[in-house]
Steps between C-alpha positions, in 0.01 A plus 500: 500500500689663215874552540641816343778424257769744382424670172739452209712795390315506166167546675643775720642673193167488323316629807741791539469581129123515475415627848656846501387571852674188629837524672684179425774578750293597803158377391164663565369510852239225516215436736637288786277643771356159580846397614554810707830610342404725208848448361607556142541199275776483242453394141702187566217379723244496220376163385376428152135438582293667227147635504427244229533212751310178449146445618611236751295523820801513733658780298175693505492470877856632522415787265200584714722511807747726321226735387417562867852639541495708184436875499453618143529866601803477726713815466858460386759653733792538257642833387394450141141447612500872583732646236363316196133597555604864544697486175213326323257767622719761332521289184122462503427873516780617271444219249124547466527878472795494259377227268142625520609849397709360215206297367265798532745730322495282190136390497354845571712682242467395139827670408681252727354189337795393287671164457760506782264667745245222454772248584594707804135499613500122471812490717336724759179295500699190595673691779172653617336158522793357696506789746124507548463131584832339582668771707236507778481119511878459515531774762258314726695180434804662662293622794381156606685177571269295275341548162153616608295497179472138384589331171270703272660835583843333488437390141367842398792684661769287335314512168477881499867541591606283206257671259632842599859382456421364154321817391791712622785313335319424173380860468854626555613270221223631273595860582861429408391342173278802428791737560721294270244510221443873550870571464580254223186563295332825608239469225383159619201662670370580154522136393335312785622628839156620603328533834292196412816293460632631830177415682517148353857475631385606847219243497749234392735592786221470756377169358853357503557623856171345616585166339849488650356572845262202492747268683498742794122489514501121480783400733503781758314420819496534876714234664538393861825393666545338841756637745622377835248471781233444235472864403444577134570773248296567185656657193397597148726302270547459127625144554373189671766437764354163596637358178827672427590437138686676223202731437606788732852519356369466143237766562750750643744442212235539229369810672849650502542449125145593391456807718855632527788366291333459159308833509808692611713338231237595241482856630880520504508387136251769399695771681834393361356522147341837581831631630679395182235666282503822702881518477483457125226764478716744692779452246272561203402859573346686201734762364263674262418771751540600861125462548509141376789415729325657802179313427690175466671553836165572665355179357794297628471660843126425512558135409767463765277659764212266420731199516630618838147510641438137407850400609437653843200268543717202406780595742249550783348159429840330494614661827175413678477138385865387490536453880188284513624270223846478658350395831272234349778349290732489802228346714412217263841426349729546800300290743797427726553867591371639825201732492645769728401854592666642189286289267192570707548876461595455134183298442270758659678790328475334160136412556414860591685630193274294272203698632685832498554442127124537453488857631819667372429519125267802538785683675733421211246642255449809713869589488566392140183613321381859504160404360428244769633743759248757383208261543631369831507856631150561367341192656705464818507864605148598400444674832777749430438850376554591139858419414717599211679210335680430178307294252661269256626576155351296217815288512458397862647158568195319634245710313646401167672173584342347191639763270860570586585620153254787476671809370501788744568862433802636676288789621262282704470628853328382812151628548476649846147553622291515812252222560305370796649177626154354562 
């Protein structure tokens, strides 16, 4: 007979970190029907028996006995098991429609295929992939007490989440660099900043993101933990909790620097240099004529507007991912603290924000870019009757993101026309 032993605080911390449907304070309701009580089991009752147990005959017999008491599809009874799937259903629909429309707007319209828009499409592709595959899987994970899909899907799910994160943050960095070059050296597009170079950059971002996500594909797996009365819980984990080492803490720390701190510092550097250049440009207004001064002011305004679009993506990313990183660092570095209801809610809220981040960028573009707004209206409201809308001037922010210094006549006006939205 196997005696359940208390789990160390480090193991409990790791379980709470990687199993976002797991309540470390109240614990999931486990299958205790064979004992006639059906009571909830707390996280403190979990023992550190892993699914990678030895092939010893006695252990196999115990595992077989435990399997008889295990219901892979047992429904979770917690509040978040209802709220999170509802939220994820909204994210799923809004994210696929928004990112899909954004991708279609660029691919189906040659006039939209410029350098920053290609990077934005890459960003949306990463979000689209995450929402299409990971959101449904994670939503189901919250619905049930146990991870129901096995190790293969666990590896794929963790791998895709990390790939999408890498594509997002590295693309945002590339967009910031592109804006810096466009402002500092507007003629750079004539000396090498071509679409081919941008496509190569996108491919490089995806390759780098795929390579950095390999550890998730290798180490993530379904693990089994014993609880009192010989009930068990199965989770999808990035770490092997049977052999707690320095790997989880090292992994979380590296992830924080690679996917958050270093990219944001780089982006902040680019924007600080852009701000300095734009301030200097504002002070050096041409005085040869009123027309020259007006044109210069329009160019400065266009550059600032483009930079604000990219900056909005960065701010959204920072807001959505900061709570998650705060929680993980607290969990692994302040082991002695109690995992209470506050941290449980904070954990779930931060986790949901990381997925919300994948569906809000299209909204930012809709409100900040007239050109994207025009195509969104065309593709999303195709069932509407003919509608009058304002098209974009040749100097539209997103239409001419790659050419912010194009001279524009002061007499340019919006072209108002009727067109079917189909």
